[in-house]
Structures are given as C-alpha cells and as structure tokens.
Amino acid sequence: MDNEIVEKRSLTPAVDLFVVSAPEIASHCEPGQFVILMAGEKGERVPLTIADFDRDEGTITLISQRVGKSTHYLGTLKAGDRLYSLAGPLGLPAHVHEKYGTVACVGGGVGTAPLYPQARALKAAGNHVIGIIGARTADLLILEEEIKGVSDEFYVTTDDGTKGEKGFVTTVLERILLEKQVDRVIAIGPVLMMKFVCRLTEEFGVKTIVSLNPIMVDGTGMCGACRVTVGGETKFACVDGPDFDGHQVDFEELMERQRFFREEEELAFEKYKQECRRNADG
Ligand code: FAD
Ligand code: FES
Ligand code: MG
C-alpha cells in the first residue's frame, strides 16, 4: 500500500530509518532529491532526503533524526503504519553521474544519509571516491558500512576520539588535499561543518557542492520559506537546489534563517512532551 512503512529500525538512539512503499517516487527519483511528508493528519510538513531507493520493490528509504515535535512524532510510527502524506521527488537531482576523477564525499552526522546515494552514483560513474564521515561520538555515526562499501578510501572521525581519528572531518580532508589532487568535494552535514569544509576547499581551489536544508514549507517554489543567497542571488533551495556551489553560499544568513522559529518550535515540542506524559499516565 502506498505510503506504508514496510520497515523501521534505529540507526542510533536519535536516528530512525524507514523503508516506505512509494512506487511512483521510487520509479524516477535520483540522488540529491527529497520528499516532504506528513506523519499524521495534523502534522507539519517534514522535508527528508531520499537516502536510498529500490525501483523494483517500489520503496524509498528515509533517515530521520529526532530533533523536535514532528520528527519525534514520526519516530513513534512503526512498520505497518502509513504516512498521512508523501510528496516527491522534489528538488533537482545531484550531478553525480559524471566522471570528475577523485571526489571526496564528506558527511557529518545525519548528513551521511543524503551523502550515501551520491557517493554510490559517483563510484558507479567511475570516480575515485574518498569517503570521510564524522560525528560527535561513535554512537552517532551512521551508514559506515554503506559509505565504506562505495569508497576507494574511507576515513572516520569523531570529535571525542571514540571511533576513528579524533577530530573533525576537515582535519582528514585537509591532510588529503595537501597529499593529492582532489577534483571535487561533496559535503553534506550541519551548516557549520559545510561552512568550514568550504572555507578549506576554497584555499585549495577545489569545487565543493553542499546540500542546503533551510526551512521548507511547500517545497515547490511558491512560499519563499527556503530562500537562500548563493553568489549574491536569491535562490529557492527546494526548486533551485538543494545542492549548490558551496563557495557561493551565504552560510551566516542560512544559519540565521534556520533559527527563525526556534521559540515556537521549542514551545510546540514542550507541549507535545506534556501530552505524551499525560497519555502515558493514562
Ligand atoms: P523543530 O523543533 O520544528 O525544528 C528543529 C530545527 O529543524 C529548526 O530550528 C529548523 O532549523 C529545522 N526545521 C524545522 N522545520 C523545518 C522544515 N519545515 N524544513 C526544514 N527544516 C526545518 N533531517 C533528517 O534527519 N534527515 C534528512 O534526510 C533530512 N533531509 C532534509 C532535506 C531537506 C531538503 C531539508 C530542507 C531538511 C532536511 N532535514 C533532514 C531536516 C528536517 O526536515 C528537520 O530536522 C525537521 O523538519 C525538523 O522538524 P521538527 O518539528 O522535528 O523540529
Ligand atoms: Fe516554499 Fe521552497 S519551500 S519556496
Ligand atoms: Mg517542527
């Protein structure tokens, strides 16, 4: 049945993986594209990148980090439940079917999920793929085996040194950029991480593509919520992106706009937690 969750599992204590029946979307989605779902009838619209797809099975895989009300509610759904709505594929496909040469694919935290289909396609196109994934601590790393499986070289970093190298993805990337020719970098993760990756690659003159996640509402270029500034021009991430040339992105503005509704979001989450406690108390 369309929109049915056929599989659900936890990747980390705060990250859920859902395999969802969506034959229409699975038939033509491409790496880099996303969906907007509503978990329940009264829910918010939540944009999530298509982390994987199976055209034969008619399924897509979504990986969601529980951060606020809507993603926590989504996290309560189980295999057999149905999403209230699912729209997609949205956004432009990433340019990952070309051969660039050596491509460093850098993923931070849950950003490793959208990175995976891109790294896989780049590998299939004949590129030498260098996978670098990082997280605050070992428990928060996701898709290690998957990224490793499509990489010619593979590195893991954790801020606290609990797995791989202690430090940031930029530490490893800088070492690689000093050692060898890299033709392109794909960086997907927290905005601050993407900003620092871009600052580094700009010094080396290596083209860097980032995937932007501003607040989105309709996802079709109508509402203007996802406005970002790229190369001094206003772009709508939902229709002009979400992938952009990282050296042209105004990251400060993006971070500011992401915080725009923080007070309302915290209030909504607090109310939701109270409701959950009341329901649990019976
Ligand atoms: P809230 O408490 O409402 O918000 C927490 C923070 O999340 C906000 O401060 C804001 O920065 C951001 N956010 C809130 N609402 C939205 C919204 N409508 N659109 C975008 N950001 C929002 N997260 C994943 O875990 N996995 C993914 O694969 C993934 N892919 C994304 C792809 C795109 C194109 C975009 C735009 C976002 C993606 N996100 C992804 C982020 C995810 O959509 C937000 O974390 C989620 O909407 C937060 O909802 P909430 O109600 O739980 O949190
Ligand atoms: Fe409305 Fe992009 S989400 S214009
Ligand atoms: Mg919300």
Coordinates of C-alpha atoms and ligand atoms in Angstrom, one line a residue:
M1 CA 0.0 0.0 0.0
D2 CA 1.3 3.5 -0.9
N3 CA 2.9 5.4 2.0
E4 CA 3.1 2.3 4.2
I5 CA 6.2 1.9 6.3
V6 CA 7.5 -1.5 5.4
E7 CA 10.5 -1.5 7.7
K8 CA 11.7 0.6 10.6
R9 CA 14.8 0.4 12.6
S10 CA 17.0 2.6 14.8
L11 CA 20.4 3.6 13.5
T12 CA 21.4 5.5 16.7
P13 CA 19.4 6.4 19.8
A14 CA 18.1 9.5 18.0
V15 CA 18.0 8.4 14.3
D16 CA 15.3 6.3 12.7
L17 CA 15.4 4.6 9.3
F18 CA 12.2 4.0 7.4
V19 CA 11.7 2.0 4.3
V20 CA 8.4 3.3 2.8
S21 CA 6.3 1.9 0.0
A22 CA 6.3 4.7 -2.7
P23 CA 6.4 3.1 -6.2
E24 CA 5.7 6.3 -8.1
I25 CA 8.6 8.2 -6.3
A26 CA 10.9 5.2 -6.4
S27 CA 10.3 4.8 -10.2
H28 CA 12.1 8.0 -11.1
C29 CA 13.8 9.6 -8.0
E30 CA 17.5 10.5 -8.3
P31 CA 20.3 11.0 -5.7
G32 CA 20.0 14.5 -4.2
Q33 CA 16.2 14.7 -4.3
F34 CA 14.0 14.8 -1.3
V35 CA 10.4 14.2 -0.2
I36 CA 8.1 16.2 2.1
L37 CA 5.9 14.1 4.3
M38 CA 3.2 14.5 6.9
A39 CA 3.4 11.8 9.5
G40 CA -0.2 12.4 10.7
E41 CA -3.2 14.4 9.5
K42 CA -2.5 17.4 11.8
G43 CA 1.3 17.2 11.4
E44 CA 3.8 19.6 9.9
R45 CA 5.3 19.1 6.6
V46 CA 8.8 17.5 7.1
P47 CA 11.4 17.5 4.3
L48 CA 13.7 14.4 4.3
T49 CA 16.2 13.4 1.7
I50 CA 15.7 10.2 -0.2
A51 CA 18.6 8.2 1.4
D52 CA 18.1 5.2 -0.9
F53 CA 15.6 3.7 -3.3
D54 CA 14.7 0.4 -4.8
R55 CA 12.9 0.8 -8.2
D56 CA 12.0 -3.0 -8.3
E57 CA 10.5 -3.1 -4.8
G58 CA 8.9 0.3 -5.2
T59 CA 10.4 1.6 -2.0
I60 CA 12.4 4.6 -0.7
T61 CA 14.5 4.8 2.4
L62 CA 14.3 7.9 4.7
I63 CA 16.6 8.5 7.6
S64 CA 15.3 10.9 10.2
Q65 CA 17.0 12.4 13.2
R66 CA 14.5 13.2 16.0
V67 CA 15.1 16.9 16.9
G68 CA 11.7 18.4 17.6
K69 CA 7.9 17.7 17.7
S70 CA 7.4 16.4 14.1
T71 CA 10.4 14.2 13.9
H72 CA 9.7 12.7 17.4
Y73 CA 6.1 12.0 16.3
L74 CA 7.4 10.4 13.1
G75 CA 9.7 8.3 15.3
T76 CA 6.6 6.8 17.1
L77 CA 5.4 5.2 13.8
K78 CA 6.2 1.6 13.2
A79 CA 6.3 -0.9 10.3
G80 CA 2.7 -1.4 9.1
D81 CA 1.7 2.3 9.8
R82 CA 1.0 4.7 7.0
L83 CA 2.4 8.2 6.5
Y84 CA -0.5 10.6 6.1
S85 CA 1.1 12.2 3.0
L86 CA 4.2 11.9 1.0
A87 CA 5.2 14.3 -1.9
G88 CA 8.2 13.9 -4.1
P89 CA 10.6 13.5 -5.6
L90 CA 11.4 17.2 -5.0
G91 CA 14.4 19.3 -5.8
L92 CA 17.0 18.9 -8.6
P93 CA 19.0 15.7 -8.9
A94 CA 22.6 16.0 -7.9
H95 CA 25.2 15.9 -10.7
V96 CA 26.7 12.6 -9.7
H97 CA 26.6 10.5 -12.9
E98 CA 29.6 12.3 -14.3
K99 CA 33.3 11.3 -14.1
Y100 CA 35.2 14.1 -12.3
G101 CA 38.3 12.0 -11.3
T102 CA 38.9 12.0 -7.5
V103 CA 35.9 13.0 -5.4
A104 CA 35.9 13.4 -1.6
C105 CA 32.5 12.7 -0.2
V106 CA 32.3 14.3 3.3
G107 CA 29.3 13.5 5.6
G108 CA 28.6 14.9 9.1
G109 CA 26.1 13.3 11.5
V110 CA 22.8 12.6 9.8
G111 CA 24.1 14.3 6.6
T112 CA 25.8 11.0 5.9
A113 CA 22.3 9.7 4.9
P114 CA 21.9 12.0 1.9
L115 CA 25.6 11.6 1.0
Y116 CA 25.2 7.8 0.5
P117 CA 23.3 7.7 -2.8
Q118 CA 25.5 10.5 -4.2
A119 CA 28.7 8.6 -3.2
R120 CA 27.3 5.4 -4.7
A121 CA 26.4 7.1 -8.0
L122 CA 29.8 8.8 -8.2
K123 CA 31.6 5.5 -7.7
A124 CA 29.4 3.8 -10.3
A125 CA 30.3 6.6 -12.8
G126 CA 34.0 5.6 -12.4
N127 CA 35.2 8.2 -9.9
H128 CA 37.9 7.5 -7.3
V129 CA 35.7 8.1 -4.2
I130 CA 37.2 9.2 -0.8
G131 CA 34.6 8.7 1.9
I132 CA 35.0 10.8 5.1
I133 CA 32.3 10.6 7.7
G134 CA 32.3 12.2 11.1
A135 CA 30.1 12.6 14.2
R136 CA 30.4 14.0 17.7
T137 CA 30.8 10.5 19.2
A138 CA 30.9 6.8 17.9
D139 CA 27.2 6.2 18.8
L140 CA 26.1 8.9 16.4
L141 CA 27.9 7.6 13.3
I142 CA 25.5 6.2 10.7
L143 CA 25.9 4.2 7.4
E144 CA 29.6 3.4 8.0
E145 CA 29.5 0.1 6.1
E146 CA 27.4 1.6 3.3
I147 CA 29.8 4.5 2.7
K148 CA 32.8 2.3 3.1
G149 CA 31.3 -0.1 0.5
V150 CA 31.3 2.6 -2.2
S151 CA 34.6 4.3 -1.3
D152 CA 38.1 3.6 -2.6
E153 CA 39.5 5.2 0.5
F154 CA 37.5 5.6 3.8
Y155 CA 38.0 7.6 6.9
V156 CA 36.0 8.1 10.1
T157 CA 36.4 10.9 12.6
T158 CA 34.8 11.6 16.0
D159 CA 35.0 14.8 17.9
D160 CA 35.8 12.8 21.1
G161 CA 38.0 10.1 19.6
T162 CA 35.6 7.2 20.5
K163 CA 36.0 5.9 16.9
G164 CA 38.4 6.5 14.0
E165 CA 40.5 9.7 14.2
K166 CA 39.9 12.2 17.0
G167 CA 38.9 15.5 15.4
F168 CA 36.8 16.8 12.6
V169 CA 36.2 15.8 9.0
T170 CA 38.1 18.9 8.0
T171 CA 41.3 17.6 9.7
V172 CA 41.3 14.5 7.4
L173 CA 40.2 16.4 4.4
E174 CA 43.0 19.0 4.8
R175 CA 45.6 16.2 5.0
I176 CA 44.2 14.6 1.8
L177 CA 44.1 18.0 0.0
L178 CA 47.8 18.5 0.9
E179 CA 48.7 15.0 -0.3
K180 CA 46.9 14.6 -3.5
Q181 CA 44.8 16.1 -6.3
V182 CA 41.1 16.1 -5.5
D183 CA 38.8 17.2 -8.3
R184 CA 35.6 17.7 -6.4
V185 CA 34.2 17.7 -2.9
I186 CA 30.7 16.9 -1.8
A187 CA 29.9 18.0 1.7
I188 CA 26.6 17.3 3.5
G189 CA 26.1 17.8 7.2
P190 CA 25.5 20.5 9.8
V191 CA 25.7 24.0 8.3
L192 CA 28.8 24.8 10.4
M193 CA 30.6 21.8 9.1
M194 CA 29.7 22.6 5.4
K195 CA 30.9 26.2 6.0
F196 CA 34.3 25.0 7.4
V197 CA 34.7 22.5 4.6
C198 CA 34.1 25.2 2.0
R199 CA 36.5 27.6 3.7
L200 CA 39.2 24.9 3.5
T201 CA 38.5 23.8 -0.1
E202 CA 38.4 27.4 -1.3
E203 CA 42.0 27.7 -0.2
F204 CA 42.8 24.7 -2.4
G205 CA 40.6 25.9 -5.3
V206 CA 38.6 22.6 -5.3
K207 CA 34.9 22.9 -6.4
T208 CA 32.7 21.9 -3.5
I209 CA 29.0 21.1 -3.6
V210 CA 26.9 21.3 -0.5
S211 CA 23.3 20.3 0.2
L212 CA 21.3 23.1 1.9
N213 CA 18.5 22.5 4.4
P214 CA 16.7 25.8 5.1
I215 CA 13.2 25.7 6.5
M216 CA 10.8 24.5 3.8
V217 CA 7.0 24.6 3.6
D218 CA 5.6 23.8 0.2
G219 CA 8.7 22.5 -1.5
T220 CA 7.6 23.7 -4.9
G221 CA 9.0 27.3 -5.1
M222 CA 5.7 29.0 -4.1
C223 CA 6.1 30.1 -0.5
G224 CA 9.6 31.6 -0.3
A225 CA 10.4 30.0 3.0
C226 CA 13.6 28.2 1.8
R227 CA 15.2 31.4 0.4
V228 CA 19.0 31.3 0.4
T229 CA 21.6 33.6 -1.1
V230 CA 24.0 32.0 -3.5
G231 CA 26.6 34.1 -5.4
G232 CA 24.7 37.2 -4.3
E233 CA 21.5 36.0 -5.9
T234 CA 18.3 34.8 -4.1
K235 CA 17.6 31.1 -4.8
F236 CA 14.9 28.8 -3.5
A237 CA 16.6 25.7 -2.2
C238 CA 13.5 23.5 -2.9
V239 CA 13.5 24.1 -6.7
D240 CA 17.0 25.6 -7.5
G241 CA 18.7 23.1 -5.1
P242 CA 19.1 21.7 -2.6
D243 CA 22.7 21.3 -3.9
F244 CA 24.7 24.4 -4.6
D245 CA 28.3 25.6 -5.1
G246 CA 29.4 25.9 -1.5
H247 CA 31.9 28.7 -2.2
Q248 CA 29.0 30.9 -3.3
V249 CA 26.6 30.2 -0.3
D250 CA 25.9 32.8 2.4
F251 CA 26.1 30.4 5.4
E252 CA 25.6 33.1 8.0
E253 CA 22.2 34.0 6.5
L254 CA 21.3 30.4 6.3
M255 CA 22.0 29.7 10.0
E256 CA 20.1 32.8 11.0
R257 CA 17.1 31.8 9.0
Q258 CA 17.2 28.2 10.3
R259 CA 16.8 29.7 13.9
F260 CA 13.9 32.0 12.9
F261 CA 11.1 29.9 14.5
R262 CA 13.2 28.4 17.4
E263 CA 10.9 29.8 20.1
E264 CA 7.7 28.4 18.6
E265 CA 9.5 25.1 17.8
E266 CA 10.6 24.8 21.5
L267 CA 7.1 25.6 22.7
A268 CA 5.5 23.1 20.3
F269 CA 7.9 20.4 21.5
E270 CA 7.3 21.1 25.2
K271 CA 3.5 20.9 24.7
Y272 CA 4.0 17.6 22.7
K273 CA 6.1 16.1 25.5
Q274 CA 3.5 17.1 28.1
E275 CA 0.8 15.5 26.0
C276 CA 2.9 12.3 25.7
R277 CA 3.4 12.2 29.5
R278 CA -0.4 12.7 30.1
N279 CA -1.2 9.9 27.7
A280 CA 1.4 7.6 29.4
D281 CA -0.1 8.4 32.8
G282 CA -3.4 7.2 31.4
Ligands
FAD1 P1 11.6 21.5 15.1 O1 11.7 21.6 16.5 O2 10.3 22.1 14.5 O3 12.8 22.2 14.4 C1 14.1 22.0 14.7 C2 15.0 22.7 13.6 O4 14.8 22.0 12.4 C3 14.6 24.1 13.3 O5 15.2 25.0 14.1 C4 14.9 24.2 11.9 O6 16.3 24.6 11.7 C5 14.7 22.9 11.3 N1 13.3 22.7 10.7 C6 12.2 22.8 11.3 N2 11.1 22.8 10.5 C7 11.7 22.6 9.3 C8 11.2 22.5 7.9 N3 9.9 22.5 7.7 N4 12.1 22.4 6.9 C9 13.4 22.3 7.1 N5 14.0 22.4 8.4 C10 13.1 22.6 9.4 N6 16.6 15.7 8.5 C11 17.0 14.5 8.7 O7 17.0 14.0 9.8 N7 17.3 13.6 7.7 C12 17.2 14.1 6.4 O8 17.5 13.3 5.4 C13 16.9 15.4 6.1 N8 16.8 15.9 4.9 C14 16.4 17.2 4.7 C15 16.4 17.7 3.4 C16 16.0 19.0 3.1 C17 15.9 19.4 1.7 C18 15.6 19.8 4.2 C19 15.2 21.2 3.9 C20 15.7 19.4 5.5 C21 16.1 18.1 5.8 N9 16.2 17.6 7.1 C22 16.6 16.3 7.3 C23 15.8 18.4 8.2 C24 14.4 18.1 8.8 O9 13.5 18.4 7.8 C25 14.1 18.9 10.1 O10 15.0 18.4 11.1 C26 12.7 18.7 10.6 O11 11.8 19.3 9.7 C27 12.5 19.2 12.0 O12 11.2 19.1 12.4 P2 10.8 19.0 13.9 O13 9.4 19.5 14.0 O14 11.1 17.7 14.5 O15 11.8 20.0 14.6
FES2 FE1 8.5 27.2 -0.4 FE2 10.9 26.5 -1.2 S1 9.7 25.6 0.4 S2 9.6 28.1 -1.9
MG3 MG 8.6 21.4 13.8

